[in-house]
Amino acid sequence: QVQLVESGGGLVQAGDSLRLSCAASGRSVSNFAMGWFRQAPGKEREFVASINWSGTSTYYADSVKGRFTISRDSAKGEVYLQMNSLKSEDTAVYYCACTSRPAYYSANYYFRSNDFGSWGQGTQVTVSS
């Protein structure tokens, strides 16, 4: 029903920045919360950041707070993840996700993988030290 495509990943050095983009198509996501998750080799998928339907609240994992910023452009159906001061431990495949149904709570309510029903294919971020 909704398709998500991430882009912007790549190979960078520690301390560098990257901006990931996620484009939604198929239906509007303007009334849905959006999130970013990541999965490193041998690790479980973990929550990174989420943003509410209106873009007025955001929520971050402690590991990225102060370094990453999630934002969205509702008119374009796009969501972004600005990643600054990257560390080697940020190396992972990053996934964009959309909630399963319209969502109107604050962003800190949306951090569980099971709340998100649509997922992108992922984009690789590799940070060398």
JSON list of C-alpha atoms in Angstrom, two decimals:
[
{"chain": "A", "resi": 1, "resn": "GLN", "atom": "CA", "xyz": [0.00, 0.00, 0.00]},
{"chain": "A", "resi": 2, "resn": "VAL", "atom": "CA", "xyz": [2.90, 2.32, 0.75]},
{"chain": "A", "resi": 3, "resn": "GLN", "atom": "CA", "xyz": [6.41, 1.93, -0.62]},
{"chain": "A", "resi": 4, "resn": "LEU", "atom": "CA", "xyz": [9.46, 3.39, 1.12]},
{"chain": "A", "resi": 5, "resn": "VAL", "atom": "CA", "xyz": [12.84, 3.87, -0.53]},
{"chain": "A", "resi": 6, "resn": "GLU", "atom": "CA", "xyz": [15.91, 5.01, 1.40]},
{"chain": "A", "resi": 7, "resn": "SER", "atom": "CA", "xyz": [18.92, 6.72, -0.10]},
{"chain": "A", "resi": 8, "resn": "GLY", "atom": "CA", "xyz": [22.02, 8.61, 0.99]},
{"chain": "A", "resi": 9, "resn": "GLY", "atom": "CA", "xyz": [24.07, 5.91, 2.66]},
{"chain": "A", "resi": 10, "resn": "GLY", "atom": "CA", "xyz": [27.75, 5.49, 2.01]},
{"chain": "A", "resi": 11, "resn": "LEU", "atom": "CA", "xyz": [31.26, 5.12, 3.37]},
{"chain": "A", "resi": 12, "resn": "VAL", "atom": "CA", "xyz": [32.54, 7.97, 5.55]},
{"chain": "A", "resi": 13, "resn": "GLN", "atom": "CA", "xyz": [35.16, 8.59, 8.20]},
{"chain": "A", "resi": 14, "resn": "ALA", "atom": "CA", "xyz": [34.46, 9.10, 11.89]},
{"chain": "A", "resi": 15, "resn": "GLY", "atom": "CA", "xyz": [33.37, 12.66, 12.54]},
{"chain": "A", "resi": 16, "resn": "ASP", "atom": "CA", "xyz": [31.80, 13.10, 9.12]},
{"chain": "A", "resi": 17, "resn": "SER", "atom": "CA", "xyz": [28.14, 13.70, 8.31]},
{"chain": "A", "resi": 18, "resn": "LEU", "atom": "CA", "xyz": [25.53, 12.05, 6.12]},
{"chain": "A", "resi": 19, "resn": "ARG", "atom": "CA", "xyz": [21.91, 12.80, 5.34]},
{"chain": "A", "resi": 20, "resn": "LEU", "atom": "CA", "xyz": [19.61, 9.88, 4.65]},
{"chain": "A", "resi": 21, "resn": "SER", "atom": "CA", "xyz": [16.38, 10.36, 2.73]},
{"chain": "A", "resi": 22, "resn": "CYS", "atom": "CA", "xyz": [13.25, 8.25, 2.57]},
{"chain": "A", "resi": 23, "resn": "ALA", "atom": "CA", "xyz": [10.68, 8.70, -0.17]},
{"chain": "A", "resi": 24, "resn": "ALA", "atom": "CA", "xyz": [7.15, 7.36, 0.25]},
{"chain": "A", "resi": 25, "resn": "SER", "atom": "CA", "xyz": [4.86, 6.48, -2.61]},
{"chain": "A", "resi": 26, "resn": "GLY", "atom": "CA", "xyz": [1.58, 4.67, -3.18]},
{"chain": "A", "resi": 27, "resn": "ARG", "atom": "CA", "xyz": [-0.44, 6.57, -0.61]},
{"chain": "A", "resi": 28, "resn": "SER", "atom": "CA", "xyz": [-0.10, 9.59, 1.65]},
{"chain": "A", "resi": 29, "resn": "VAL", "atom": "CA", "xyz": [1.83, 9.20, 4.91]},
{"chain": "A", "resi": 30, "resn": "SER", "atom": "CA", "xyz": [0.92, 12.64, 6.23]},
{"chain": "A", "resi": 31, "resn": "ASN", "atom": "CA", "xyz": [-1.16, 11.21, 9.10]},
{"chain": "A", "resi": 32, "resn": "PHE", "atom": "CA", "xyz": [1.38, 8.54, 10.08]},
{"chain": "A", "resi": 33, "resn": "ALA", "atom": "CA", "xyz": [4.37, 8.57, 12.35]},
{"chain": "A", "resi": 34, "resn": "MET", "atom": "CA", "xyz": [7.69, 7.79, 10.68]},
{"chain": "A", "resi": 35, "resn": "GLY", "atom": "CA", "xyz": [10.82, 6.24, 12.06]},
{"chain": "A", "resi": 36, "resn": "TRP", "atom": "CA", "xyz": [14.39, 5.21, 11.40]},
{"chain": "A", "resi": 37, "resn": "PHE", "atom": "CA", "xyz": [15.86, 1.94, 12.63]},
{"chain": "A", "resi": 38, "resn": "ARG", "atom": "CA", "xyz": [19.24, 0.35, 12.10]},
{"chain": "A", "resi": 39, "resn": "GLN", "atom": "CA", "xyz": [20.80, -3.08, 12.22]},
{"chain": "A", "resi": 40, "resn": "ALA", "atom": "CA", "xyz": [24.49, -3.82, 12.60]},
{"chain": "A", "resi": 41, "resn": "PRO", "atom": "CA", "xyz": [26.03, -7.21, 11.70]},
{"chain": "A", "resi": 42, "resn": "GLY", "atom": "CA", "xyz": [25.19, -9.79, 14.35]},
{"chain": "A", "resi": 43, "resn": "LYS", "atom": "CA", "xyz": [22.91, -7.38, 16.22]},
{"chain": "A", "resi": 44, "resn": "GLU", "atom": "CA", "xyz": [19.17, -6.96, 16.57]},
{"chain": "A", "resi": 45, "resn": "ARG", "atom": "CA", "xyz": [17.43, -4.16, 14.75]},
{"chain": "A", "resi": 46, "resn": "GLU", "atom": "CA", "xyz": [17.32, -1.12, 17.01]},
{"chain": "A", "resi": 47, "resn": "PHE", "atom": "CA", "xyz": [15.33, 2.07, 17.15]},
{"chain": "A", "resi": 48, "resn": "VAL", "atom": "CA", "xyz": [17.09, 5.27, 16.08]},
{"chain": "A", "resi": 49, "resn": "ALA", "atom": "CA", "xyz": [14.54, 8.09, 15.78]},
{"chain": "A", "resi": 50, "resn": "SER", "atom": "CA", "xyz": [10.86, 8.82, 15.18]},
{"chain": "A", "resi": 51, "resn": "ILE", "atom": "CA", "xyz": [8.75, 11.81, 14.21]},
{"chain": "A", "resi": 52, "resn": "ASN", "atom": "CA", "xyz": [5.05, 12.38, 14.72]},
{"chain": "A", "resi": 53, "resn": "TRP", "atom": "CA", "xyz": [2.47, 12.97, 12.02]},
{"chain": "A", "resi": 54, "resn": "SER", "atom": "CA", "xyz": [2.82, 16.76, 12.03]},
{"chain": "A", "resi": 55, "resn": "GLY", "atom": "CA", "xyz": [6.58, 16.94, 12.55]},
{"chain": "A", "resi": 56, "resn": "THR", "atom": "CA", "xyz": [6.11, 18.81, 15.83]},
{"chain": "A", "resi": 57, "resn": "SER", "atom": "CA", "xyz": [7.68, 16.17, 18.06]},
{"chain": "A", "resi": 58, "resn": "THR", "atom": "CA", "xyz": [10.70, 13.93, 17.67]},
{"chain": "A", "resi": 59, "resn": "TYR", "atom": "CA", "xyz": [12.22, 11.13, 19.72]},
{"chain": "A", "resi": 60, "resn": "TYR", "atom": "CA", "xyz": [15.73, 9.67, 19.69]},
{"chain": "A", "resi": 61, "resn": "ALA", "atom": "CA", "xyz": [17.64, 6.74, 21.03]},
{"chain": "A", "resi": 62, "resn": "ASP", "atom": "CA", "xyz": [20.15, 7.80, 23.68]},
{"chain": "A", "resi": 63, "resn": "SER", "atom": "CA", "xyz": [23.01, 6.61, 21.47]},
{"chain": "A", "resi": 64, "resn": "VAL", "atom": "CA", "xyz": [22.26, 9.21, 18.78]},
{"chain": "A", "resi": 65, "resn": "LYS", "atom": "CA", "xyz": [20.69, 12.05, 20.76]},
{"chain": "A", "resi": 66, "resn": "GLY", "atom": "CA", "xyz": [22.43, 15.33, 20.03]},
{"chain": "A", "resi": 67, "resn": "ARG", "atom": "CA", "xyz": [24.05, 13.99, 16.86]},
{"chain": "A", "resi": 68, "resn": "PHE", "atom": "CA", "xyz": [21.14, 12.90, 14.66]},
{"chain": "A", "resi": 69, "resn": "THR", "atom": "CA", "xyz": [18.10, 14.90, 13.58]},
{"chain": "A", "resi": 70, "resn": "ILE", "atom": "CA", "xyz": [14.94, 13.48, 12.05]},
{"chain": "A", "resi": 71, "resn": "SER", "atom": "CA", "xyz": [12.68, 15.70, 9.96]},
{"chain": "A", "resi": 72, "resn": "ARG", "atom": "CA", "xyz": [9.94, 15.37, 7.37]},
{"chain": "A", "resi": 73, "resn": "ASP", "atom": "CA", "xyz": [8.43, 17.19, 4.43]},
{"chain": "A", "resi": 74, "resn": "SER", "atom": "CA", "xyz": [4.79, 16.16, 4.44]},
{"chain": "A", "resi": 75, "resn": "ALA", "atom": "CA", "xyz": [4.02, 17.78, 1.09]},
{"chain": "A", "resi": 76, "resn": "LYS", "atom": "CA", "xyz": [6.69, 15.63, -0.56]},
{"chain": "A", "resi": 77, "resn": "GLY", "atom": "CA", "xyz": [6.00, 12.51, 1.48]},
{"chain": "A", "resi": 78, "resn": "GLU", "atom": "CA", "xyz": [9.65, 12.38, 2.54]},
{"chain": "A", "resi": 79, "resn": "VAL", "atom": "CA", "xyz": [11.49, 11.90, 5.80]},
{"chain": "A", "resi": 80, "resn": "TYR", "atom": "CA", "xyz": [15.16, 12.59, 6.51]},
{"chain": "A", "resi": 81, "resn": "LEU", "atom": "CA", "xyz": [17.84, 11.64, 8.98]},
{"chain": "A", "resi": 82, "resn": "GLN", "atom": "CA", "xyz": [20.71, 14.09, 9.35]},
{"chain": "A", "resi": 83, "resn": "MET", "atom": "CA", "xyz": [23.63, 12.28, 10.95]},
{"chain": "A", "resi": 84, "resn": "ASN", "atom": "CA", "xyz": [26.50, 14.34, 12.35]},
{"chain": "A", "resi": 85, "resn": "SER", "atom": "CA", "xyz": [29.63, 13.40, 14.27]},
{"chain": "A", "resi": 86, "resn": "LEU", "atom": "CA", "xyz": [29.40, 9.85, 13.02]},
{"chain": "A", "resi": 87, "resn": "LYS", "atom": "CA", "xyz": [31.13, 7.10, 14.98]},
{"chain": "A", "resi": 88, "resn": "SER", "atom": "CA", "xyz": [32.26, 3.65, 13.96]},
{"chain": "A", "resi": 89, "resn": "GLU", "atom": "CA", "xyz": [29.50, 2.18, 16.10]},
{"chain": "A", "resi": 90, "resn": "ASP", "atom": "CA", "xyz": [26.95, 3.90, 13.84]},
{"chain": "A", "resi": 91, "resn": "THR", "atom": "CA", "xyz": [27.86, 1.44, 11.08]},
{"chain": "A", "resi": 92, "resn": "ALA", "atom": "CA", "xyz": [24.68, -0.40, 10.13]},
{"chain": "A", "resi": 93, "resn": "VAL", "atom": "CA", "xyz": [21.96, -0.80, 7.56]},
{"chain": "A", "resi": 94, "resn": "TYR", "atom": "CA", "xyz": [19.46, 2.00, 8.15]},
{"chain": "A", "resi": 95, "resn": "TYR", "atom": "CA", "xyz": [15.76, 1.42, 7.53]},
{"chain": "A", "resi": 96, "resn": "CYS", "atom": "CA", "xyz": [12.93, 3.89, 7.10]},
{"chain": "A", "resi": 97, "resn": "ALA", "atom": "CA", "xyz": [9.52, 2.83, 8.44]},
{"chain": "A", "resi": 98, "resn": "CYS", "atom": "CA", "xyz": [5.93, 4.04, 8.61]},
{"chain": "A", "resi": 99, "resn": "THR", "atom": "CA", "xyz": [3.34, 3.19, 11.28]},
{"chain": "A", "resi": 100, "resn": "SER", "atom": "CA", "xyz": [0.70, 0.61, 10.45]},
{"chain": "A", "resi": 101, "resn": "ARG", "atom": "CA", "xyz": [-2.17, 3.04, 10.88]},
{"chain": "A", "resi": 102, "resn": "PRO", "atom": "CA", "xyz": [-2.77, 6.76, 11.37]},
{"chain": "A", "resi": 103, "resn": "ALA", "atom": "CA", "xyz": [-0.90, 7.89, 14.47]},
{"chain": "A", "resi": 104, "resn": "TYR", "atom": "CA", "xyz": [-1.56, 11.03, 16.50]},
{"chain": "A", "resi": 105, "resn": "TYR", "atom": "CA", "xyz": [0.44, 10.57, 19.71]},
{"chain": "A", "resi": 106, "resn": "SER", "atom": "CA", "xyz": [3.75, 12.26, 20.45]},
{"chain": "A", "resi": 107, "resn": "ALA", "atom": "CA", "xyz": [6.83, 10.81, 18.81]},
{"chain": "A", "resi": 108, "resn": "ASN", "atom": "CA", "xyz": [8.08, 9.16, 22.00]},
{"chain": "A", "resi": 109, "resn": "TYR", "atom": "CA", "xyz": [5.19, 6.72, 21.75]},
{"chain": "A", "resi": 110, "resn": "TYR", "atom": "CA", "xyz": [6.55, 5.27, 18.50]},
{"chain": "A", "resi": 111, "resn": "PHE", "atom": "CA", "xyz": [9.74, 3.29, 19.03]},
{"chain": "A", "resi": 112, "resn": "ARG", "atom": "CA", "xyz": [8.62, -0.35, 18.85]},
{"chain": "A", "resi": 113, "resn": "SER", "atom": "CA", "xyz": [9.31, -2.20, 15.62]},
{"chain": "A", "resi": 114, "resn": "ASN", "atom": "CA", "xyz": [5.87, -3.80, 15.76]},
{"chain": "A", "resi": 115, "resn": "ASP", "atom": "CA", "xyz": [4.19, -0.39, 15.54]},
{"chain": "A", "resi": 116, "resn": "PHE", "atom": "CA", "xyz": [5.64, 0.09, 12.08]},
{"chain": "A", "resi": 117, "resn": "GLY", "atom": "CA", "xyz": [4.04, -1.86, 9.27]},
{"chain": "A", "resi": 118, "resn": "SER", "atom": "CA", "xyz": [5.86, -0.59, 6.18]},
{"chain": "A", "resi": 119, "resn": "TRP", "atom": "CA", "xyz": [9.63, -0.75, 5.74]},
{"chain": "A", "resi": 120, "resn": "GLY", "atom": "CA", "xyz": [12.14, 0.31, 3.14]},
{"chain": "A", "resi": 121, "resn": "GLN", "atom": "CA", "xyz": [14.87, -1.92, 1.76]},
{"chain": "A", "resi": 122, "resn": "GLY", "atom": "CA", "xyz": [17.58, -0.25, 3.82]},
{"chain": "A", "resi": 123, "resn": "THR", "atom": "CA", "xyz": [20.68, 1.76, 2.99]},
{"chain": "A", "resi": 124, "resn": "GLN", "atom": "CA", "xyz": [24.18, 0.91, 4.19]},
{"chain": "A", "resi": 125, "resn": "VAL", "atom": "CA", "xyz": [26.11, 3.38, 6.33]},
{"chain": "A", "resi": 126, "resn": "THR", "atom": "CA", "xyz": [29.73, 2.50, 7.02]},
{"chain": "A", "resi": 127, "resn": "VAL", "atom": "CA", "xyz": [31.86, 4.68, 9.30]},
{"chain": "A", "resi": 128, "resn": "SER", "atom": "CA", "xyz": [35.59, 4.03, 9.38]},
{"chain": "A", "resi": 129, "resn": "SER", "atom": "CA", "xyz": [37.65, 5.04, 12.40]}
]
